PDB file of C-alpha atoms in Angstrom:
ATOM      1  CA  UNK A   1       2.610   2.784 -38.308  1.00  0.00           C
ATOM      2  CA  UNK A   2       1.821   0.070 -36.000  1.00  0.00           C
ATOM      3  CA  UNK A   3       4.246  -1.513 -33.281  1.00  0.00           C
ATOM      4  CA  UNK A   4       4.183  -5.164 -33.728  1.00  0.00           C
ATOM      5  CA  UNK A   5       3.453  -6.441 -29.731  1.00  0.00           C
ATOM      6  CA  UNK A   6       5.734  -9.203 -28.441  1.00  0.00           C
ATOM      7  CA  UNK A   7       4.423 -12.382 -28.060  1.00  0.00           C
ATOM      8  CA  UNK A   8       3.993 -14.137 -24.288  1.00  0.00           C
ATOM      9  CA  UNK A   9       6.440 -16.389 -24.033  1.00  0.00           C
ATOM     10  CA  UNK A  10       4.972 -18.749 -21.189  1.00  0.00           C
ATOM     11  CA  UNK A  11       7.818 -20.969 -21.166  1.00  0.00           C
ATOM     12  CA  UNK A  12      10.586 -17.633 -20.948  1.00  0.00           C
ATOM     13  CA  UNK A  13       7.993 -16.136 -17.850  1.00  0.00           C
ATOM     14  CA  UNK A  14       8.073 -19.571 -16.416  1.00  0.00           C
ATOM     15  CA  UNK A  15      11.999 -19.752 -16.303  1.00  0.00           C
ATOM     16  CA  UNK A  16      12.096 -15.877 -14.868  1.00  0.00           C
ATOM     17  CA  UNK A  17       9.794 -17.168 -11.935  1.00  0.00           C
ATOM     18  CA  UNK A  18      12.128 -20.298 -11.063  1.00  0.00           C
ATOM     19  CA  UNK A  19      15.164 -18.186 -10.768  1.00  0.00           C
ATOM     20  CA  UNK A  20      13.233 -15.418  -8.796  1.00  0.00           C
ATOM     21  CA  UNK A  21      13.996 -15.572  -4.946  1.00  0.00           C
ATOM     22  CA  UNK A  22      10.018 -15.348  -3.459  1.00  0.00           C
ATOM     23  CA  UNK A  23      11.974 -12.481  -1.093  1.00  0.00           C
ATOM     24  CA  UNK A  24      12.667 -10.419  -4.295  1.00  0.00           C
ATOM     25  CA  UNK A  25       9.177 -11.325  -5.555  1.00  0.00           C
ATOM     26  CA  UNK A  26       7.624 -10.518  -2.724  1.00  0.00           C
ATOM     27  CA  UNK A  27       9.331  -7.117  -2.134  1.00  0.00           C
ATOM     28  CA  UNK A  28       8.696  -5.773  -5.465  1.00  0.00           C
ATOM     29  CA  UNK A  29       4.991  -6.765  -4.610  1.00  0.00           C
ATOM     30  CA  UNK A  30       4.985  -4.949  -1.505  1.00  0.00           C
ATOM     31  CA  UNK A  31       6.380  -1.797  -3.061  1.00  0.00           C
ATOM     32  CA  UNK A  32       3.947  -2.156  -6.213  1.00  0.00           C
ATOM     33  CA  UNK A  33       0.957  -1.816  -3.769  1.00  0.00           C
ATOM     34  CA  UNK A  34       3.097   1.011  -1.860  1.00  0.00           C
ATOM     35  CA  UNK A  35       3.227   2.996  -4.719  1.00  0.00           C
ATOM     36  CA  UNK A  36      -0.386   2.337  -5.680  1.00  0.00           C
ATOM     37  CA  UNK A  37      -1.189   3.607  -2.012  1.00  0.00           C
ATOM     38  CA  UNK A  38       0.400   7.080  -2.091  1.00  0.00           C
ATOM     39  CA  UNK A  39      -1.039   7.495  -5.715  1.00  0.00           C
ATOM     40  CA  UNK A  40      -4.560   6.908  -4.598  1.00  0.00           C
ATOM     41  CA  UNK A  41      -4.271   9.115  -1.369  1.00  0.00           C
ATOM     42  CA  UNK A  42      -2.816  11.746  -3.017  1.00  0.00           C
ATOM     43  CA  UNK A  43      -5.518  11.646  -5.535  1.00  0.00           C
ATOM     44  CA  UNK A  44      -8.379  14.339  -4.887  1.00  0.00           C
ATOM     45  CA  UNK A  45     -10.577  13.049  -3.446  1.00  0.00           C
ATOM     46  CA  UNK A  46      -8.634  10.195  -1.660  1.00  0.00           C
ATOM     47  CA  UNK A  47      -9.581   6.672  -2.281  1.00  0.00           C
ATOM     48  CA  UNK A  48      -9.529   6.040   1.371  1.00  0.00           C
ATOM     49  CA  UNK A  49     -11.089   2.403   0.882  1.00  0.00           C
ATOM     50  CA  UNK A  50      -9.050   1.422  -1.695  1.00  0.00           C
ATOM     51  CA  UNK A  51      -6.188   2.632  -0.021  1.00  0.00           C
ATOM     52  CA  UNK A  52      -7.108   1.009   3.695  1.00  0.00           C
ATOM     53  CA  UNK A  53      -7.718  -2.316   1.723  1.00  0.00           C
ATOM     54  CA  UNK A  54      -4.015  -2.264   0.244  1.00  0.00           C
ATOM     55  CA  UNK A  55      -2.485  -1.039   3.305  1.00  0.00           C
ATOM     56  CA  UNK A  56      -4.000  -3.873   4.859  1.00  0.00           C
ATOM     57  CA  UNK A  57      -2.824  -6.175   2.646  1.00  0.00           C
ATOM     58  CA  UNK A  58       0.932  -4.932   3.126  1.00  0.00           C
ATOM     59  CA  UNK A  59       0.644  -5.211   6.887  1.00  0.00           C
ATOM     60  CA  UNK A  60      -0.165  -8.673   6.124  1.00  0.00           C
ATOM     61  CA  UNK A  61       2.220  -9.635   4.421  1.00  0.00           C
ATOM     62  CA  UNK A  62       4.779  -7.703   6.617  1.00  0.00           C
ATOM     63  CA  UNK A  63       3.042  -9.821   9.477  1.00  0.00           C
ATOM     64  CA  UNK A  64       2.730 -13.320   8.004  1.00  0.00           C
ATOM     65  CA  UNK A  65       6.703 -13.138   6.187  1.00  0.00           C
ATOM     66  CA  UNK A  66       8.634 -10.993   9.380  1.00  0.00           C
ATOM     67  CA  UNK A  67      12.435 -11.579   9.095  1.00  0.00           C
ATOM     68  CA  UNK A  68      11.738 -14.287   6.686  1.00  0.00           C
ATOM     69  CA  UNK A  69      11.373 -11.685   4.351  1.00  0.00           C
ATOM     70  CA  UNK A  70      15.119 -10.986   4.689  1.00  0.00           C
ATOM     71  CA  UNK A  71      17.425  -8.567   5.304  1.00  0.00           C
ATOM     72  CA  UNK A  72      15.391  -5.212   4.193  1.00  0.00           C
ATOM     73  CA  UNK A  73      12.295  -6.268   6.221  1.00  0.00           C
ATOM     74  CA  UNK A  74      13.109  -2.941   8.511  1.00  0.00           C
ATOM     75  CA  UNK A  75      12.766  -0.616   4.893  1.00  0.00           C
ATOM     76  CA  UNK A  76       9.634  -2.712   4.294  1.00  0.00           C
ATOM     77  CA  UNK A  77       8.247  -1.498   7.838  1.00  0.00           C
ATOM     78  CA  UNK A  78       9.221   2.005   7.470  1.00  0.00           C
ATOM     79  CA  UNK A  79       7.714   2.294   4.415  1.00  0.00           C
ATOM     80  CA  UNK A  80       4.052   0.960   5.481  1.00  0.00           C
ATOM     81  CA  UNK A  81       4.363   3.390   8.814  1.00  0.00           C
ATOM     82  CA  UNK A  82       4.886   6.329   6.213  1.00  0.00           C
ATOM     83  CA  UNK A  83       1.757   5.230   3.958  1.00  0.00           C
ATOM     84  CA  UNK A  84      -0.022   4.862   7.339  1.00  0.00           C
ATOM     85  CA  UNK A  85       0.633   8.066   8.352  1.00  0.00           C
ATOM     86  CA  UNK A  86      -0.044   9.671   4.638  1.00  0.00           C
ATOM     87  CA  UNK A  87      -3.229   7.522   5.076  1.00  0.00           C
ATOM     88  CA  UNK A  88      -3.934   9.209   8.583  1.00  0.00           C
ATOM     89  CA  UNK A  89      -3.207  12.910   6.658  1.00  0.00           C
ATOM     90  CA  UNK A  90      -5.925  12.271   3.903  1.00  0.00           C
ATOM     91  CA  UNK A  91      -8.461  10.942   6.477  1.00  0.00           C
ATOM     92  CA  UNK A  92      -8.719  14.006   8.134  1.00  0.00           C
ATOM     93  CA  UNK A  93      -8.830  16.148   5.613  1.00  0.00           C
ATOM     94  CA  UNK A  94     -11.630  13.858   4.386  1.00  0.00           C
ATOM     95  CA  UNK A  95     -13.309  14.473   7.469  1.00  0.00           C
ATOM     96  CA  UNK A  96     -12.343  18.396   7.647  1.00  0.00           C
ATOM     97  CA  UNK A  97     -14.981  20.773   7.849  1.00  0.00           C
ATOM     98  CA  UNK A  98     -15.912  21.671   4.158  1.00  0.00           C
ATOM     99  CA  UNK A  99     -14.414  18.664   2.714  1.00  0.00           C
ATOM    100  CA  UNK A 100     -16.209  17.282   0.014  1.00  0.00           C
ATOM    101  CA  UNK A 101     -19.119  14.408   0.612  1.00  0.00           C
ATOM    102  CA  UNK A 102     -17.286  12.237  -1.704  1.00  0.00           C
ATOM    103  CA  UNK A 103     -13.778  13.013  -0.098  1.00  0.00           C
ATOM    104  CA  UNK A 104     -15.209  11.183   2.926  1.00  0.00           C
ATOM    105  CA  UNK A 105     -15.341   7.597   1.305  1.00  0.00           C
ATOM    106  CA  UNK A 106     -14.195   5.066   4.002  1.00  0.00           C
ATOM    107  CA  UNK A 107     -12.692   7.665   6.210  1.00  0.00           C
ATOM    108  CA  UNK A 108     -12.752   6.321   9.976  1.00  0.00           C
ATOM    109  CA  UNK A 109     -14.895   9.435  11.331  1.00  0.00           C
ATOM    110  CA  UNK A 110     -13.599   8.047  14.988  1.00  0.00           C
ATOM    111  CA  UNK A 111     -10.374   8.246  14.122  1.00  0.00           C
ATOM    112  CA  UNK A 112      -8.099  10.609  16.289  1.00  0.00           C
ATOM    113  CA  UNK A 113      -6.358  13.847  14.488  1.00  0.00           C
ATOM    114  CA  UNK A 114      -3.110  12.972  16.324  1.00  0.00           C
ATOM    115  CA  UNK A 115      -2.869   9.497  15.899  1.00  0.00           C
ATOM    116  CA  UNK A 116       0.302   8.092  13.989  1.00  0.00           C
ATOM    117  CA  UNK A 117      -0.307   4.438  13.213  1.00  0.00           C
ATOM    118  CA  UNK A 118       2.420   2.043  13.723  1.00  0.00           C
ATOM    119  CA  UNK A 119       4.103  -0.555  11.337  1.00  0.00           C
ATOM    120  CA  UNK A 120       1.713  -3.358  13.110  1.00  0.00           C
ATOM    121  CA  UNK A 121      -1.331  -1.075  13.287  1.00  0.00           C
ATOM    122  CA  UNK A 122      -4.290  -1.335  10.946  1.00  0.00           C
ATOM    123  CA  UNK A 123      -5.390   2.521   9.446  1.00  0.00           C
ATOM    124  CA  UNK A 124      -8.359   2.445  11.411  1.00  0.00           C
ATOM    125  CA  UNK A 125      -6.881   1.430  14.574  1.00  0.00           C
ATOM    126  CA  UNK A 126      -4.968   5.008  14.625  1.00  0.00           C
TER     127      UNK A 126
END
């Protein structure tokens, strides 16, 4: 038995975009690429790259929309300071003696052990 897929409705998915507040886009955006984040560093090995790119990204956006991104901008913060610091976590067990060569990928070998990046901080800058 096949499921019969529903066809794209351009027109419907054009409507749902006009009556979408860009703050409501943009937050499920931001916690689409948190969530993709904490999958990929809790993967083994980490994809530290991958991850550091879309951190990057979310600092961006944090950066370029501040308080224009309303009311929950302060959740949005917290929430890129905790995949910072789960991004500082993987990195040095990446870079623990033993670790695998492949668990390494992108890891900032400079980075310190104690660091705990802030909101406005890029991953490597820890």
């Amino acid at each position: 038995m096949t499921e019969k897929t529903p066809e794209f409705d351009a027109d419907s998915e054009i409507a749902f975009l006009r009556e979408t507040p860009a703050t409501d886009l943009l937050a499920n955006h931001f916690f689409v690429l948190a969530q993709w984040a904490a999958v990929h560093l809790a993967s083994s090995p980490a994809d530290l790259v991958g991850a550091q790119l879309v951190i990057d990204v979310m600092a961006a956006l944090l950066q370029a929309g501040g308080e224009r991104l309303g009311a929950n901008v302060t959740l949005y913060r917290n929430a890129l300071a905790e995949i910072q610091q789960v991004y500082v976590r993987a990195s040095q067990v990446a870079n623990a003696p033993g670790a695998a060569p492949d668990a390494n990928q992108g890891a900032d070998p400079g980075a310190s052990p104690d660091a705990s990046p802030d909101a406005d901080q890029h991953p490597d800058e820890s």
